mmCIF file of C-alpha atoms in Angstrom:
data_model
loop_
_atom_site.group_PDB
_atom_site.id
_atom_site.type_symbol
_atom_site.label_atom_id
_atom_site.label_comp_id
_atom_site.label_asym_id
_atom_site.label_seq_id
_atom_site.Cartn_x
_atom_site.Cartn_y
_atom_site.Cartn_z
ATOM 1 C CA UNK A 1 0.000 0.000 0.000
ATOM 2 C CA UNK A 2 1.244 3.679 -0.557
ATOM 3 C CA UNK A 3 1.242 6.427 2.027
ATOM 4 C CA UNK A 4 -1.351 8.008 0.085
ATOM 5 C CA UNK A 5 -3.569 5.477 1.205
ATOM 6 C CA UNK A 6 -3.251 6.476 5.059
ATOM 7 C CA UNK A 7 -1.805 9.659 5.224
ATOM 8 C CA UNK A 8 -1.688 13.015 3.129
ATOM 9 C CA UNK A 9 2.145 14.871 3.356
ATOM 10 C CA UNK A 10 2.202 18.376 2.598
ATOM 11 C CA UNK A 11 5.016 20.321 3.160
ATOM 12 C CA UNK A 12 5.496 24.251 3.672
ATOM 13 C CA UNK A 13 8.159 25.825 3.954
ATOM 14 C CA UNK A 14 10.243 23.331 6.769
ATOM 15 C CA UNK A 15 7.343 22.159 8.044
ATOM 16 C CA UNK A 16 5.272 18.894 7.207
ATOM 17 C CA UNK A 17 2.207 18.416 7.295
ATOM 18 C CA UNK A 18 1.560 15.300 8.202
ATOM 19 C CA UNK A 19 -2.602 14.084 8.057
ATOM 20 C CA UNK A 20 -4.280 10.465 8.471
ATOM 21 C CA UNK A 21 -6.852 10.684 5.889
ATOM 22 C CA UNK A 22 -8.170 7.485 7.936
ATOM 23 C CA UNK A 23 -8.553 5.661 11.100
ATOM 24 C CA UNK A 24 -5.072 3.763 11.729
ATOM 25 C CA UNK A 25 -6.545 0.756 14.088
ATOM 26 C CA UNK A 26 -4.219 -1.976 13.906
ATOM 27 C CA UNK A 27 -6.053 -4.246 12.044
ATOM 28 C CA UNK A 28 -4.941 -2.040 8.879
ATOM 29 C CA UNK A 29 -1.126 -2.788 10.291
ATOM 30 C CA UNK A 30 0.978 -3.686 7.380
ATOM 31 C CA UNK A 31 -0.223 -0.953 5.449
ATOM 32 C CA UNK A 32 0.645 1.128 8.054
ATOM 33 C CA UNK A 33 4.133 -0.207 8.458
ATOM 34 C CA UNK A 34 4.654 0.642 4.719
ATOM 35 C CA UNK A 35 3.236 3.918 4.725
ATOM 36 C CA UNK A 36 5.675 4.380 8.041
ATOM 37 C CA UNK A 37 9.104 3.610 5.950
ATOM 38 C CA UNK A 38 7.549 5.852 3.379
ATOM 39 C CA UNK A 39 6.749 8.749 4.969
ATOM 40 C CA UNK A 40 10.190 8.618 6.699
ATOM 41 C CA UNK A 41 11.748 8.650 3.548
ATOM 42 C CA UNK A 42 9.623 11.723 2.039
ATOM 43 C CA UNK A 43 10.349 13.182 5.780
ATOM 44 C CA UNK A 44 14.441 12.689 5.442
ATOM 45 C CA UNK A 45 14.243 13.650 1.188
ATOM 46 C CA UNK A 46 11.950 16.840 2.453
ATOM 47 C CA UNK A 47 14.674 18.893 3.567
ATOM 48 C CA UNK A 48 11.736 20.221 6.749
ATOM 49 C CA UNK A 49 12.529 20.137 9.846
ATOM 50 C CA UNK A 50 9.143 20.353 11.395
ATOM 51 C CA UNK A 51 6.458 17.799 11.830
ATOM 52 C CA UNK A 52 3.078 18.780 12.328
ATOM 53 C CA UNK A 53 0.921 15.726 12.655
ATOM 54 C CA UNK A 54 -3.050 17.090 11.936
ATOM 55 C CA UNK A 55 -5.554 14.214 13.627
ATOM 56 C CA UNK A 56 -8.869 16.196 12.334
ATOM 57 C CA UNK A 57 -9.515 13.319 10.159
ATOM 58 C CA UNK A 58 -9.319 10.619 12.270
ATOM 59 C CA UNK A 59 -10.257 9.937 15.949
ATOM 60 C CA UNK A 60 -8.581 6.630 16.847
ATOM 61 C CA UNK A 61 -4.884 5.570 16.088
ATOM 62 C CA UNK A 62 -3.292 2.150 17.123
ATOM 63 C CA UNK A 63 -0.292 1.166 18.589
ATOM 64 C CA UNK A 64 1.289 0.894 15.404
ATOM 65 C CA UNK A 65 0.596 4.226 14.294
ATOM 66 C CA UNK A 66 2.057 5.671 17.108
ATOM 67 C CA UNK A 67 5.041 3.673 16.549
ATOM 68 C CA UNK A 68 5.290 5.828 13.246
ATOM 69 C CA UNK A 69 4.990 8.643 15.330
ATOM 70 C CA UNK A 70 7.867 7.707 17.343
ATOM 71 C CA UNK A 71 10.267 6.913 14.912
ATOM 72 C CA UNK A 72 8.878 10.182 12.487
ATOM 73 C CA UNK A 73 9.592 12.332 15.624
ATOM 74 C CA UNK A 74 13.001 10.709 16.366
ATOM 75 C CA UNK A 75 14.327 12.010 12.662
ATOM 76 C CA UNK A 76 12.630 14.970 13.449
ATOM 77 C CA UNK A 77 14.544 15.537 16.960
ATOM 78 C CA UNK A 78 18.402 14.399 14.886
ATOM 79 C CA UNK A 79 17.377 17.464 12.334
ATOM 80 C CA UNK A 80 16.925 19.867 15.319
ATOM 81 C CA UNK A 81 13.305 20.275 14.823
ATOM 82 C CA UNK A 82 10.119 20.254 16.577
ATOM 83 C CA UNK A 83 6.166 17.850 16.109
ATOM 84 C CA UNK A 84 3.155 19.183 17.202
ATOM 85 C CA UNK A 85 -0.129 17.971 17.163
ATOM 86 C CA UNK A 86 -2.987 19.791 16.483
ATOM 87 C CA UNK A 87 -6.982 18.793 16.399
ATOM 88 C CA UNK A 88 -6.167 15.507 18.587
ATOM 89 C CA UNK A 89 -9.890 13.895 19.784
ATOM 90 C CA UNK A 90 -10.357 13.281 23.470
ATOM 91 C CA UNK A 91 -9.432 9.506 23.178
ATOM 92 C CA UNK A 92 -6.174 10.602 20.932
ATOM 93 C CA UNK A 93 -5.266 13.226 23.221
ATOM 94 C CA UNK A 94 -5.597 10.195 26.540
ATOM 95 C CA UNK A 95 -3.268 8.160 24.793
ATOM 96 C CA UNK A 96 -0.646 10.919 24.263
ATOM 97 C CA UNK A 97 -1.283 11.610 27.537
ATOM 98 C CA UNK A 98 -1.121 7.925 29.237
ATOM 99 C CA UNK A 99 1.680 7.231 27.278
ATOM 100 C CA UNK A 100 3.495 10.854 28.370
ATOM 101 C CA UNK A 101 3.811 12.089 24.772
ATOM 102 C CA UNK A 102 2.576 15.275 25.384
ATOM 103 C CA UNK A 103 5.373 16.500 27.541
ATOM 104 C CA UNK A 104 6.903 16.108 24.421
ATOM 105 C CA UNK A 105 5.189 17.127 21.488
ATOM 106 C CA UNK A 106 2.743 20.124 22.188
ATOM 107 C CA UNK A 107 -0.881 19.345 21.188
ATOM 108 C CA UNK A 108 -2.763 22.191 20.329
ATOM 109 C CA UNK A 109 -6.165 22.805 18.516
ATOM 110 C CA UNK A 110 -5.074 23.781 14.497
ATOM 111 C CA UNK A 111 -2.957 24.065 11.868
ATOM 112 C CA UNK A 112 -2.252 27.447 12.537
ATOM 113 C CA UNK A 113 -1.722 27.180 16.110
ATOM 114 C CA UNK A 114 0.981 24.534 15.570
ATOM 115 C CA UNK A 115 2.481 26.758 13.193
ATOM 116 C CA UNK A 116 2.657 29.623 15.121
ATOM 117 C CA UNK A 117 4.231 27.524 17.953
ATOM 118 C CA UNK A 118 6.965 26.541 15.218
ATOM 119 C CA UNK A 119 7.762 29.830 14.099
ATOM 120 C CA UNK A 120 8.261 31.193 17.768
ATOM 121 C CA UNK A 121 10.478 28.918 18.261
ATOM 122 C CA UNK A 122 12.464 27.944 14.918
ATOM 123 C CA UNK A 123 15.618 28.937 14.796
ATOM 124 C CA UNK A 124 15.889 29.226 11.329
#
């Protein structure tokens, strides 16, 4: 399966955008898996150095997604950058929480307000 079957990338500037277009239970988890080592590799070819991670779309990811999420934010981290998550539902926002991911990547409410939060404090 291709990334564009879980996830929409859209880069601005050196930040991507990074969107489920749908719900990333585990029982879709090989396509996740592939869509993790290609996103990586559209991450690392990017040149960003920002992740925002928009969960509008969806309002449940598995344990495999957030595996993605790990290893997305650990490239992220070696380039010096920031992720922030913005429009997380209540049960996305307990497992960031449960799983103390939010002391490390911000979740706010949009788009804008992850960008914002970026650009304050981007040093380039």
């Amino acid at each position: 399966m291709e990334c564009a079957s879980f996830f929409s990338l859209e880069p601005e500037g050196d930040i991507l955008f990074l969107t489920p277009i749908r719900n990333l239970g585990d029982l879709d988890m090989m396509g996740v898996v592939e869509s993790c080592q290609a996103i990586v590799e559209r991450f690392e070819s990017s040149g960003c150095r920002h992740v925002v991670l928009d969960l509008g779309s969806i309002d449940y990811f598995g344990s495999t997604a957030l595996g993605l999420f790990i290893q997305l934010w650990s490239k992220v981290s070696q380039r010096g950058g920031k992720m922030v998550v913005c429009d997380a539902s209540s049960d996305e926002q307990n497992i960031l929480r449960h799983t103390r991911l939010d002391t490390i990547w911000p979740i706010v409410a949009t788009r804008d307000d992850a960008r914002r939060l970026i650009e304050g404090n981007s040093t380039s």
